[in-house]
Coordinates of C-alpha atoms in Angstrom, one line a residue:
Chain A
M1 CA -27.3 -64.3 25.4
A2 CA -27.9 -60.5 25.4
K3 CA -26.3 -58.8 22.4
V4 CA -24.1 -55.8 22.7
P5 CA -24.2 -52.9 20.1
V6 CA -21.0 -51.8 18.5
Q7 CA -20.5 -48.9 16.1
F8 CA -17.3 -47.8 14.4
T9 CA -16.1 -46.8 11.0
L10 CA -14.4 -49.4 8.8
N11 CA -12.4 -48.0 6.0
G12 CA -14.3 -44.7 6.3
A13 CA -17.8 -46.4 6.2
E14 CA -20.1 -46.4 9.3
K15 CA -20.7 -49.9 10.6
A16 CA -23.1 -50.9 13.4
E17 CA -23.7 -54.5 14.6
F18 CA -25.1 -56.4 17.5
I19 CA -22.6 -58.9 18.8
D20 CA -22.2 -61.4 21.6
S21 CA -20.2 -59.9 24.4
G22 CA -16.6 -61.2 24.2
T23 CA -16.6 -61.4 20.4
T24 CA -13.2 -60.5 19.0
L25 CA -12.8 -57.7 16.5
L26 CA -11.4 -60.3 14.1
N27 CA -14.6 -62.4 14.3
A28 CA -16.8 -59.3 14.2
L29 CA -15.1 -58.1 11.0
R30 CA -15.0 -61.5 9.3
D31 CA -18.3 -63.1 10.3
K32 CA -20.6 -60.1 11.0
I33 CA -19.4 -57.4 8.7
G34 CA -17.9 -59.6 5.9
D35 CA -14.5 -58.0 5.7
T36 CA -12.3 -61.2 5.4
S37 CA -9.0 -59.4 4.7
P38 CA -7.8 -59.9 8.3
K39 CA -6.9 -63.6 8.7
G40 CA -7.0 -65.8 11.7
G41 CA -3.7 -67.8 11.8
C42 CA -3.3 -68.4 15.5
H43 CA -6.1 -66.6 17.5
Q44 CA -3.6 -66.0 20.2
G45 CA -1.7 -62.9 19.1
T46 CA 1.5 -64.5 17.7
C47 CA 1.2 -64.6 13.9
G48 CA 0.1 -61.1 13.0
A49 CA -2.1 -62.2 10.1
C50 CA -5.1 -60.5 11.8
S51 CA -3.4 -57.1 12.1
V52 CA -5.6 -54.0 11.5
I53 CA -5.2 -50.3 12.2
I54 CA -7.3 -48.8 15.0
D55 CA -7.2 -45.0 15.3
G56 CA -3.8 -45.0 13.6
E57 CA -2.2 -47.7 15.7
L58 CA -1.4 -51.3 14.7
R59 CA -3.6 -53.8 16.6
L60 CA -4.1 -57.6 16.6
S61 CA -7.8 -58.0 15.9
C62 CA -7.8 -61.5 17.4
L63 CA -6.9 -60.1 20.8
T64 CA -9.1 -57.0 20.6
L65 CA -12.7 -57.2 21.9
A66 CA -15.0 -55.7 19.3
E67 CA -17.0 -53.9 22.0
T68 CA -13.9 -51.9 22.9
C69 CA -13.9 -50.4 19.4
N70 CA -17.0 -48.2 19.8
G71 CA -16.4 -44.9 18.0
A72 CA -13.0 -46.1 16.6
A73 CA -11.7 -45.6 13.0
I74 CA -10.6 -49.0 11.8
T75 CA -8.6 -49.6 8.6
T76 CA -8.0 -53.0 6.9
T77 CA -6.1 -54.0 3.8
S78 CA -9.4 -54.3 1.9
G79 CA -9.9 -50.6 2.3
L80 CA -6.5 -49.4 1.0
S81 CA -7.0 -49.2 -2.7
E82 CA -9.1 -46.2 -3.9
G83 CA -11.1 -46.3 -7.1
G84 CA -9.4 -49.4 -8.2
V85 CA -6.0 -47.9 -7.9
L86 CA -3.7 -49.8 -5.6
H87 CA -2.1 -48.1 -2.6
P88 CA 1.7 -47.7 -3.1
L89 CA 2.3 -50.5 -0.5
Q90 CA 0.0 -52.9 -2.4
R91 CA 1.7 -51.9 -5.7
A92 CA 5.1 -52.5 -4.2
F93 CA 4.1 -55.9 -2.8
L94 CA 2.8 -56.9 -6.2
D95 CA 5.8 -55.7 -8.1
A96 CA 8.4 -57.0 -5.6
F97 CA 7.0 -60.6 -5.7
A98 CA 6.4 -60.1 -1.9
T99 CA 3.4 -62.5 -1.8
Q100 CA 3.5 -66.3 -1.9
C101 CA 0.6 -68.1 -0.3
G102 CA -0.8 -64.6 0.6
F103 CA -2.2 -65.5 4.0
C104 CA 0.2 -63.1 5.9
T105 CA 0.0 -60.4 3.2
S106 CA -2.8 -58.2 4.5
G107 CA -1.3 -58.2 8.0
M108 CA 2.1 -57.4 6.6
I109 CA 0.6 -54.5 4.7
M110 CA -1.1 -53.2 7.8
A111 CA 2.1 -53.3 9.8
A112 CA 4.0 -51.6 6.9
K113 CA 1.4 -48.9 6.6
V114 CA 1.6 -47.9 10.3
L115 CA 5.3 -47.7 10.0
L116 CA 5.3 -45.5 6.9
D117 CA 2.5 -43.3 8.4
H118 CA 4.8 -42.6 11.4
T119 CA 8.2 -42.9 9.7
P120 CA 8.0 -42.0 6.0
N121 CA 11.6 -42.9 5.2
P122 CA 12.5 -45.8 7.4
S123 CA 15.8 -47.6 7.5
R124 CA 16.0 -51.3 6.7
D125 CA 16.3 -52.0 10.4
E126 CA 13.2 -50.0 11.1
V127 CA 11.3 -52.0 8.5
V128 CA 12.5 -55.3 10.0
E129 CA 11.5 -54.2 13.4
A130 CA 8.1 -53.0 12.2
L131 CA 7.4 -56.4 10.6
S132 CA 8.8 -58.5 13.4
G133 CA 5.3 -59.3 14.8
N134 CA 4.2 -60.8 11.5
I135 CA 5.1 -64.4 10.5
C136 CA 5.5 -65.3 6.8
R137 CA 5.8 -69.1 6.9
C138 CA 6.7 -69.1 3.2
T139 CA 9.7 -67.2 4.5
G140 CA 9.5 -64.5 1.8
Y141 CA 10.8 -61.8 4.2
E142 CA 13.4 -60.3 1.9
P143 CA 11.0 -59.3 -0.9
I144 CA 8.6 -58.0 1.7
I145 CA 11.3 -55.8 3.3
Q146 CA 12.3 -54.6 -0.2
A147 CA 8.6 -53.9 -1.0
V148 CA 8.2 -51.7 2.0
L149 CA 11.4 -49.8 1.3
T150 CA 10.3 -49.3 -2.4
A151 CA 6.9 -48.1 -1.2
A152 CA 8.6 -45.6 1.1
R153 CA 10.7 -44.3 -1.8
S154 CA 7.8 -43.9 -4.1
N155 CA 5.8 -42.1 -1.4
S156 CA 8.7 -39.6 -0.9
Q157 CA 9.0 -39.1 -4.7
N158 CA 5.3 -38.4 -4.9
A159 CA 5.5 -35.9 -2.1
A160 CA 8.5 -34.1 -3.7
Chain B
M1 CA 27.4 -74.3 -20.7
E2 CA 25.8 -76.4 -23.4
L3 CA 22.0 -76.4 -23.6
R4 CA 20.9 -79.9 -24.8
K5 CA 17.9 -79.8 -27.0
S6 CA 17.5 -83.5 -27.8
Y7 CA 14.9 -84.0 -25.1
F8 CA 11.3 -83.4 -26.3
A9 CA 12.8 -82.3 -29.6
D10 CA 9.6 -83.0 -31.4
Q11 CA 7.7 -80.8 -28.9
R12 CA 10.0 -77.8 -29.1
K13 CA 9.7 -74.8 -31.3
D14 CA 12.6 -73.0 -29.7
D15 CA 10.8 -69.7 -29.9
L16 CA 10.7 -69.4 -26.1
H17 CA 11.3 -66.0 -24.6
E18 CA 9.9 -66.2 -21.1
I19 CA 13.1 -66.9 -19.3
G20 CA 14.6 -63.8 -17.8
Q21 CA 11.3 -61.9 -18.2
P22 CA 9.4 -60.9 -15.1
R23 CA 5.8 -62.1 -15.1
P24 CA 3.3 -60.9 -12.5
R25 CA 1.8 -63.7 -10.4
S26 CA -1.9 -64.1 -11.2
D27 CA -2.9 -64.5 -7.6
S28 CA -0.9 -61.5 -6.2
P29 CA -3.5 -58.8 -6.9
G30 CA -6.0 -60.8 -4.8
H31 CA -3.4 -61.2 -2.0
V32 CA -2.5 -57.5 -1.7
T33 CA -6.1 -56.3 -1.7
G34 CA -7.4 -58.9 0.7
K35 CA -9.7 -60.3 -1.9
T36 CA -8.3 -63.8 -2.3
A37 CA -10.9 -66.2 -1.0
Y38 CA -9.4 -68.8 1.4
F39 CA -11.8 -71.6 2.4
A40 CA -12.5 -69.9 5.8
D41 CA -13.5 -66.6 4.1
R42 CA -17.0 -68.0 3.8
N43 CA -19.8 -67.8 6.3
F44 CA -23.2 -69.6 6.0
P45 CA -26.3 -68.9 8.1
G46 CA -26.8 -71.6 10.7
M47 CA -23.2 -72.9 10.4
L48 CA -22.2 -75.4 13.1
H49 CA -18.7 -75.7 14.5
L50 CA -17.0 -79.1 15.0
K51 CA -14.5 -79.8 17.8
M52 CA -12.8 -83.1 18.5
V53 CA -12.4 -85.0 21.7
R54 CA -8.8 -86.3 21.5
S55 CA -6.9 -89.0 23.2
P56 CA -4.8 -87.9 26.1
H57 CA -2.9 -91.2 25.9
H58 CA -0.3 -92.6 23.5
H59 CA -1.8 -96.1 23.5
A60 CA -5.0 -97.2 25.3
R61 CA -8.0 -99.4 25.1
I62 CA -11.3 -97.5 25.2
R63 CA -13.5 -99.2 27.7
S64 CA -16.5 -96.9 27.3
I65 CA -17.5 -93.5 25.9
D66 CA -20.2 -91.5 27.6
T67 CA -21.5 -88.5 25.5
S68 CA -24.7 -87.9 27.5
E69 CA -23.5 -84.8 29.3
A70 CA -22.1 -83.3 26.1
E71 CA -25.4 -83.9 24.3
K72 CA -27.3 -82.0 26.9
H73 CA -24.9 -79.0 26.8
P74 CA -26.6 -75.8 25.5
G75 CA -25.9 -75.3 21.8
V76 CA -24.9 -78.8 21.0
V77 CA -26.6 -80.2 17.9
K78 CA -24.9 -83.6 17.3
V79 CA -22.2 -85.8 18.9
L80 CA -20.5 -88.3 16.6
T81 CA -18.7 -91.5 17.5
A82 CA -17.1 -94.3 15.4
K83 CA -20.5 -96.1 14.9
D84 CA -21.7 -93.0 13.0
V85 CA -19.0 -93.2 10.3
P86 CA -20.1 -95.5 7.4
H87 CA -16.6 -96.8 6.5
N88 CA -14.6 -95.9 9.6
V89 CA -11.4 -97.8 8.9
Y90 CA -9.5 -96.3 5.9
T91 CA -6.1 -95.6 4.5
I92 CA -5.5 -92.8 2.1
L93 CA -3.2 -94.7 -0.3
I94 CA -5.9 -97.4 -0.9
L95 CA -6.7 -95.3 -4.0
I96 CA -3.4 -96.7 -5.5
Q97 CA -3.9 -100.1 -4.0
I98 CA -1.5 -99.6 -1.0
G99 CA -3.3 -101.2 2.0
P100 CA -4.4 -102.5 4.4
E101 CA -6.8 -99.9 5.7
D102 CA -5.3 -99.2 9.1
E103 CA -6.7 -95.9 10.5
T104 CA -10.0 -94.9 12.1
V105 CA -11.8 -91.6 11.3
L106 CA -13.0 -91.8 15.0
A107 CA -11.3 -94.2 17.4
D108 CA -13.0 -97.5 17.7
G109 CA -12.0 -99.5 20.8
K110 CA -8.5 -98.2 20.8
V111 CA -6.3 -95.1 20.5
R112 CA -2.8 -95.4 19.2
W113 CA -1.3 -91.9 19.5
K114 CA -1.8 -89.0 21.8
G115 CA -4.2 -86.6 20.1
E116 CA -6.1 -89.2 18.1
A117 CA -9.7 -88.2 17.3
V118 CA -12.3 -90.0 19.4
V119 CA -15.6 -88.1 19.4
A120 CA -16.7 -85.2 17.2
V121 CA -19.0 -82.5 18.8
L122 CA -21.1 -80.2 16.6
A123 CA -22.5 -77.1 18.2
E124 CA -24.0 -73.7 17.4
T125 CA -20.8 -71.9 18.4
E126 CA -17.1 -72.8 18.7
R127 CA -17.3 -72.2 22.4
A128 CA -20.3 -74.5 22.9
A129 CA -18.5 -77.2 20.9
Q130 CA -15.4 -76.8 23.0
E131 CA -17.2 -76.8 26.3
A132 CA -19.3 -79.9 25.3
A133 CA -16.2 -81.7 24.1
A134 CA -14.7 -81.3 27.6
R135 CA -17.9 -83.0 29.0
V136 CA -17.4 -86.2 27.0
K137 CA -16.3 -89.0 29.3
V138 CA -14.0 -91.6 27.9
D139 CA -12.8 -94.5 30.1
Y140 CA -9.3 -95.6 29.0
E141 CA -7.2 -98.6 29.9
V142 CA -3.7 -97.3 29.3
L143 CA -1.5 -99.8 27.3
P144 CA 2.3 -99.9 27.0
A145 CA 3.5 -97.6 24.2
V146 CA 6.6 -97.6 22.0
F147 CA 8.2 -94.5 20.7
D148 CA 11.6 -95.6 19.3
M149 CA 11.8 -97.3 15.9
E150 CA 14.4 -99.8 16.9
E151 CA 12.5 -100.7 20.1
A152 CA 9.4 -101.1 17.9
L153 CA 11.2 -103.6 15.7
K154 CA 12.4 -105.8 18.5
P155 CA 10.5 -109.0 19.2
G156 CA 8.0 -108.6 22.1
A157 CA 7.5 -104.9 21.4
P158 CA 3.8 -103.7 21.9
I159 CA 2.0 -104.0 18.7
V160 CA 1.0 -100.5 17.6
N161 CA -1.5 -101.2 14.9
E162 CA -3.4 -104.5 14.7
Y163 CA -4.4 -103.9 11.1
H164 CA -0.7 -104.6 10.3
G165 CA -0.1 -107.0 13.1
R166 CA 3.6 -106.1 13.2
N167 CA 5.4 -102.8 13.7
Y168 CA 6.5 -102.4 10.1
Y169 CA 4.9 -102.0 6.8
L170 CA 5.0 -105.3 4.8
Y171 CA 6.0 -104.6 1.3
D172 CA 5.8 -107.1 -1.5
S173 CA 9.6 -107.3 -1.1
G174 CA 9.1 -108.2 2.6
E175 CA 9.8 -106.3 5.8
C176 CA 11.6 -103.5 3.9
R177 CA 12.2 -102.1 0.5
K178 CA 15.5 -103.5 -0.9
V179 CA 18.0 -102.6 -3.5
R180 CA 20.8 -105.1 -4.3
F181 CA 23.5 -104.2 -6.8
G182 CA 26.9 -105.8 -7.2
D183 CA 28.6 -107.3 -4.1
V184 CA 28.7 -104.8 -1.4
E185 CA 30.8 -107.0 1.0
A186 CA 33.4 -107.6 -1.6
G187 CA 33.5 -103.8 -2.2
F188 CA 34.1 -103.1 1.5
A189 CA 36.9 -105.8 1.6
G190 CA 38.7 -104.1 -1.3
A191 CA 38.3 -100.6 -0.1
D192 CA 41.1 -98.5 1.4
H193 CA 38.7 -97.0 4.0
V194 CA 35.3 -98.0 5.4
L195 CA 33.2 -95.4 7.2
E196 CA 29.9 -96.2 8.9
Q197 CA 27.9 -93.3 10.3
T198 CA 24.3 -92.9 11.8
Y199 CA 22.2 -89.9 11.0
Q200 CA 18.9 -89.1 12.8
S201 CA 16.2 -86.5 12.4
S202 CA 13.2 -85.5 14.5
P203 CA 9.6 -84.9 13.2
I204 CA 9.2 -81.5 11.7
E205 CA 5.9 -79.6 11.6
H206 CA 5.0 -77.6 8.5
A207 CA 3.4 -74.8 10.6
P208 CA 1.4 -73.2 7.8
T209 CA 0.0 -69.8 8.8
E210 CA -3.5 -70.9 7.7
T211 CA -4.5 -74.0 9.8
T212 CA -6.0 -77.1 8.2
G213 CA -9.7 -77.0 7.8
C214 CA -12.9 -77.0 5.7
I215 CA -16.4 -75.7 5.6
V216 CA -19.1 -77.9 4.2
A217 CA -22.5 -76.7 3.0
P218 CA -25.4 -79.0 2.2
E219 CA -26.8 -78.0 -1.1
G220 CA -30.4 -79.1 -0.7
N221 CA -30.2 -81.5 -3.7
D222 CA -28.5 -84.2 -1.6
R223 CA -25.1 -82.8 -2.6
F224 CA -22.5 -81.3 -0.4
T225 CA -20.1 -78.5 -1.3
C226 CA -16.8 -78.8 0.6
Y227 CA -14.6 -75.6 0.8
T228 CA -11.2 -76.9 1.8
N229 CA -7.6 -76.0 1.9
T230 CA -6.5 -79.5 1.0
Q231 CA -3.4 -79.8 -1.3
A232 CA -4.9 -83.0 -2.7
M233 CA -8.4 -82.1 -4.0
F234 CA -9.4 -85.3 -5.9
F235 CA -7.5 -87.5 -3.6
T236 CA -9.5 -86.1 -0.7
L237 CA -12.8 -86.3 -2.7
D238 CA -12.2 -90.0 -3.5
N239 CA -11.3 -90.9 0.0
A240 CA -14.3 -89.0 1.4
S241 CA -16.4 -90.9 -1.0
I242 CA -15.1 -94.2 0.4
I243 CA -15.3 -93.2 4.0
L244 CA -18.9 -91.8 3.7
Q245 CA -20.0 -94.6 1.2
M246 CA -21.3 -91.7 -0.9
P247 CA -20.9 -91.5 -4.7
G248 CA -18.4 -88.9 -5.7
N249 CA -21.0 -87.0 -7.7
K250 CA -22.7 -86.1 -4.4
L251 CA -19.5 -84.2 -3.4
H252 CA -18.4 -80.9 -4.8
F253 CA -15.0 -79.8 -3.6
V254 CA -13.9 -76.2 -3.9
G255 CA -10.3 -75.3 -3.2
G256 CA -7.0 -74.6 -4.7
T257 CA -6.2 -71.5 -2.5
V258 CA -4.0 -72.7 0.3
G259 CA -2.6 -70.4 3.0
G260 CA 0.7 -72.4 3.2
G261 CA 0.8 -76.2 2.8
F262 CA 4.3 -77.5 2.4
G263 CA 2.9 -81.0 2.2
G264 CA 1.0 -80.8 5.5
K265 CA -2.4 -80.6 3.8
V266 CA -2.4 -83.7 1.7
D267 CA -3.9 -86.1 4.3
V268 CA -7.6 -86.7 4.4
I269 CA -8.5 -85.7 7.9
V270 CA -11.0 -82.9 8.3
E271 CA -13.3 -83.2 5.2
P272 CA -15.0 -86.6 5.7
I273 CA -16.1 -86.0 9.3
A274 CA -17.3 -82.5 8.4
I275 CA -19.3 -83.7 5.5
L276 CA -20.8 -86.4 7.7
G277 CA -21.7 -83.8 10.2
A278 CA -23.4 -81.7 7.5
K279 CA -25.3 -84.8 6.3
L280 CA -26.5 -85.8 9.7
T281 CA -27.6 -82.3 10.8
G282 CA -28.6 -80.8 7.4
R283 CA -26.6 -77.7 8.3
P284 CA -23.3 -76.1 7.2
V285 CA -20.3 -77.3 9.2
S286 CA -17.0 -75.6 9.9
F287 CA -14.1 -77.8 11.1
I288 CA -10.9 -75.7 11.4
Y289 CA -7.9 -76.7 13.4
S290 CA -6.8 -74.5 16.2
R291 CA -3.2 -73.4 16.2
E292 CA -2.5 -76.0 18.9
E293 CA -4.1 -78.8 16.7
E294 CA -2.1 -77.6 13.7
M295 CA 1.2 -78.0 15.7
Q296 CA 0.3 -81.1 17.7
I297 CA -2.2 -83.1 15.6
S298 CA -1.5 -82.5 11.9
S299 CA 1.0 -85.0 10.4
P300 CA 4.7 -83.9 10.7
R301 CA 7.5 -84.9 8.5
A302 CA 8.6 -88.4 9.7
A303 CA 11.5 -88.8 12.1
E304 CA 14.1 -90.8 10.2
K305 CA 17.2 -92.8 11.1
V306 CA 19.8 -93.5 8.4
V307 CA 22.8 -95.7 8.8
I308 CA 25.3 -95.3 5.9
K309 CA 28.4 -97.5 5.4
D310 CA 30.7 -96.6 2.6
G311 CA 33.9 -98.1 1.2
V312 CA 36.1 -95.6 -0.5
M313 CA 39.5 -95.7 -2.3
K314 CA 42.4 -93.2 -1.7
D315 CA 41.9 -91.9 -5.3
G316 CA 38.3 -90.8 -4.4
R317 CA 36.2 -93.6 -5.8
I318 CA 33.3 -94.9 -3.7
V319 CA 33.3 -98.6 -4.3
A320 CA 30.6 -99.8 -2.0
R321 CA 27.6 -98.3 -0.2
K322 CA 25.3 -100.0 2.3
V323 CA 22.3 -98.0 3.7
T324 CA 19.7 -99.0 6.3
G325 CA 16.9 -96.4 6.5
Y326 CA 14.1 -96.2 9.0
T327 CA 11.0 -94.0 8.6
D328 CA 8.8 -93.4 11.7
A329 CA 5.3 -93.6 10.3
G330 CA 3.8 -93.0 13.8
A331 CA 0.6 -95.0 14.5
Y332 CA -0.8 -95.1 10.9
S333 CA 0.5 -95.4 7.4
R334 CA -0.8 -92.3 5.6
H335 CA 1.9 -91.5 3.1
S336 CA 4.8 -93.0 5.0
P337 CA 5.1 -96.5 3.2
Y338 CA 5.6 -94.4 0.0
G339 CA 8.1 -92.1 1.7
A340 CA 10.2 -95.0 2.9
Q341 CA 10.1 -96.6 -0.5
K342 CA 11.2 -93.3 -2.1
G343 CA 14.2 -93.4 0.2
A344 CA 15.2 -96.8 -1.1
G345 CA 15.2 -95.4 -4.7
H346 CA 17.2 -92.4 -3.6
Y347 CA 20.0 -93.5 -1.3
P348 CA 22.7 -94.2 -3.8
G349 CA 22.5 -90.4 -4.4
P350 CA 23.5 -88.9 -7.7
Y351 CA 26.7 -91.0 -7.7
T352 CA 27.8 -94.0 -9.6
I353 CA 28.7 -96.8 -7.1
P354 CA 29.4 -100.3 -8.3
N355 CA 28.2 -102.1 -5.2
V356 CA 25.0 -101.0 -3.4
W357 CA 22.9 -102.6 -0.7
I358 CA 19.8 -100.7 0.6
D359 CA 17.1 -101.6 3.1
T360 CA 14.4 -99.1 4.1
Y361 CA 11.8 -99.8 6.7
C362 CA 8.5 -98.0 7.4
V363 CA 8.1 -98.4 11.1
Y364 CA 5.0 -98.0 13.3
T365 CA 5.3 -96.3 16.7
N366 CA 2.8 -94.7 19.1
R367 CA 3.8 -91.3 17.8
T368 CA 1.8 -88.7 15.8
P369 CA 1.2 -90.2 12.3
S370 CA 3.7 -88.6 9.9
S371 CA 3.1 -88.0 6.3
A372 CA 4.1 -85.8 3.3
M373 CA 6.4 -82.7 3.6
R374 CA 8.6 -81.2 0.9
G375 CA 10.5 -84.1 -0.6
F376 CA 9.7 -86.5 2.1
G377 CA 11.6 -89.8 2.0
V378 CA 14.4 -87.9 0.2
T379 CA 15.2 -84.7 2.1
I380 CA 16.6 -86.3 5.3
G381 CA 18.3 -88.9 3.2
D382 CA 20.0 -86.2 1.2
F383 CA 21.2 -84.5 4.4
A384 CA 22.7 -87.8 5.6
L385 CA 24.2 -88.6 2.2
E386 CA 25.9 -85.2 1.7
V387 CA 27.2 -85.0 5.2
Q388 CA 28.6 -88.5 4.6
M389 CA 30.2 -87.3 1.4
D390 CA 32.0 -84.5 3.2
K391 CA 33.2 -86.9 5.9
L392 CA 34.5 -89.3 3.2
A393 CA 36.4 -86.5 1.5
R394 CA 37.9 -85.4 4.7
L395 CA 38.9 -89.0 5.5
I396 CA 41.0 -89.3 2.3
G397 CA 42.2 -85.7 2.4
M398 CA 40.4 -84.6 -0.7
D399 CA 38.5 -81.5 -1.6
P400 CA 34.8 -82.2 -1.0
L401 CA 33.7 -80.8 -4.4
E402 CA 36.4 -82.6 -6.4
F403 CA 35.4 -85.8 -4.5
R404 CA 31.8 -85.4 -5.8
F405 CA 33.1 -84.9 -9.4
I406 CA 34.9 -88.2 -9.2
N407 CA 31.8 -90.0 -8.2
A408 CA 29.1 -88.1 -10.1
Y409 CA 26.8 -90.2 -12.3
R410 CA 27.0 -89.6 -16.0
D411 CA 24.9 -90.6 -18.9
G412 CA 25.2 -94.3 -19.6
D413 CA 26.2 -95.3 -16.1
M414 CA 24.1 -98.1 -14.7
K415 CA 22.3 -97.1 -11.5
A416 CA 21.7 -99.4 -8.6
H417 CA 18.1 -100.0 -9.6
R418 CA 19.3 -101.1 -13.1
Q419 CA 18.1 -98.1 -14.9
P420 CA 20.8 -96.6 -17.1
T421 CA 21.5 -92.9 -16.3
E422 CA 20.0 -90.6 -18.8
G423 CA 19.9 -86.8 -18.8
A424 CA 22.4 -86.3 -16.0
A425 CA 23.5 -82.8 -15.3
L426 CA 25.2 -83.0 -11.9
I427 CA 28.7 -82.3 -13.3
E428 CA 27.5 -79.2 -15.1
C429 CA 25.7 -78.0 -12.0
M430 CA 28.8 -78.5 -9.9
Q431 CA 30.9 -76.6 -12.5
E432 CA 28.5 -73.7 -12.3
A433 CA 28.5 -73.9 -8.5
S434 CA 32.3 -73.9 -8.5
R435 CA 32.3 -70.7 -10.5
T436 CA 29.5 -69.0 -8.7
A437 CA 30.7 -69.9 -5.2
N438 CA 34.3 -69.2 -6.1
W439 CA 35.3 -72.7 -5.0
P440 CA 37.9 -73.6 -7.6
V441 CA 38.5 -77.2 -8.6
A442 CA 41.2 -78.7 -10.8
E443 CA 41.0 -77.9 -14.5
K444 CA 40.3 -81.6 -15.4
F445 CA 37.0 -81.4 -13.4
M446 CA 35.9 -78.2 -15.2
A447 CA 36.5 -80.0 -18.5
M448 CA 34.3 -83.0 -17.5
S449 CA 30.9 -83.7 -19.0
S450 CA 27.9 -85.6 -17.9
Y451 CA 27.4 -87.0 -21.4
A452 CA 30.8 -87.2 -23.1
K453 CA 32.7 -90.0 -21.5
G454 CA 36.4 -89.6 -21.1
A455 CA 36.3 -85.9 -21.4

């Protein structure tokens, strides 16, 4: 099968791969590029574990064809910490006991990051709405919501 | 509240200071940075993908299997049927001498539930494996099926599993696990009220976000490394060793990181066939359930039916309890004989009842095999027991919490299984619950103790 070239930036680094046409971004990231932070929980766009940020918008990488991402800027949870320092959301998830099995965590953090990028001081309802596409089967929603609210507060303190 | 320190007194230094202190979880930094390695976060060059051909029938005889079209499909490397599995008939609890072996890795001559694995296809890509699986032709003769436990126990019901020859698990105690304590009929005869109620539950799927699966890599020295999300590492290794007739030292299992289990990943389903595929092809093999397989194929919590008959006095004492419990194992045993047995041990509840009679059955039906899930054998029983307790309290016009104080077991009480109660703390828990939930009870109950009689 003829391969298709794709080129994009992943967490600020240039990436180029030849893929089979029809390959999902999730499989391209995990199997080709080796970034396994997005997880495949359902491969049908219902669990949110594969969430990534494409050009500032939250996307389900299991429903996104890699070949549609040419020239895009893609962010995943593995690219959030800088120089070994955790991103405020990662710090808040850690401190708030907002992880259990951890499988949904990177998708949750992606959804939360897009929310805070657009709405730096969200209400609790806005946090709930922003995370509504992400399933935590361990049902640890309350600590996750609290972590996002805490991260928002620490962001606004840093800005002040 | 008194903190008793008599237990493990010789092992205590009483210099504990962890309680009330937050401790970071050791796995959390990996989770928040995406670095935690789940089994599927591995990729090996030349890895094959395994897909199962599954039974579309609840109960059927297999007349023939034709894999020729599938074998010719582009990308297909190997197609496996029952004859390829060294020890095809197994049961996981054989490790603790609970038999007979009653389940096939790949169906041999018969399927007993809708979704049962029949043929395994290994191909270069997931897509090729899926397409080839659809080209396997299986000729079935559909047989009558039974889905209801009481129907299954009736004479003349279709036999679900010939390895048992009857639709219930035969314990050393007979057709069910039994507890006999006191004289339950005399208890009912002397009771002010008798209440019999039936409670039922449906199967429950664990639905972990990470589906069941494994990746197996041949190591070149005749050993195989199996990356798996099993919740039962050595249990799986030992069963794989039996099924593959391969010494355990040829198998290296790597796991411990599970993306949600809840008991749903303790069966030995994906690993043996994936290891076999790796052995026969010499290539790494990935066998990962789709979301549909996770929901439809993996073992759920068993459906249960619980019939409880209680004799109670107007003053609140339960004087007799008779329980008949049914656990729907589905087509194969897996962990269900153990679950049903646990129920027998549990049904008196944390209450002291002088006359107890319990039967629990592990029943085979043509439903998806059930297995472990969070307190299986006990959880549904507790639901039934505590709803029954509320109904009994209402029946005699008593506060439901005070009713439980009256019947709570205390140290020294003889339990129905003839083990004296030791280390009870139900009364203290209920006192704390009464305060915390602001559900006041009479002062005499707040003065009670699990270990000082007459208080």
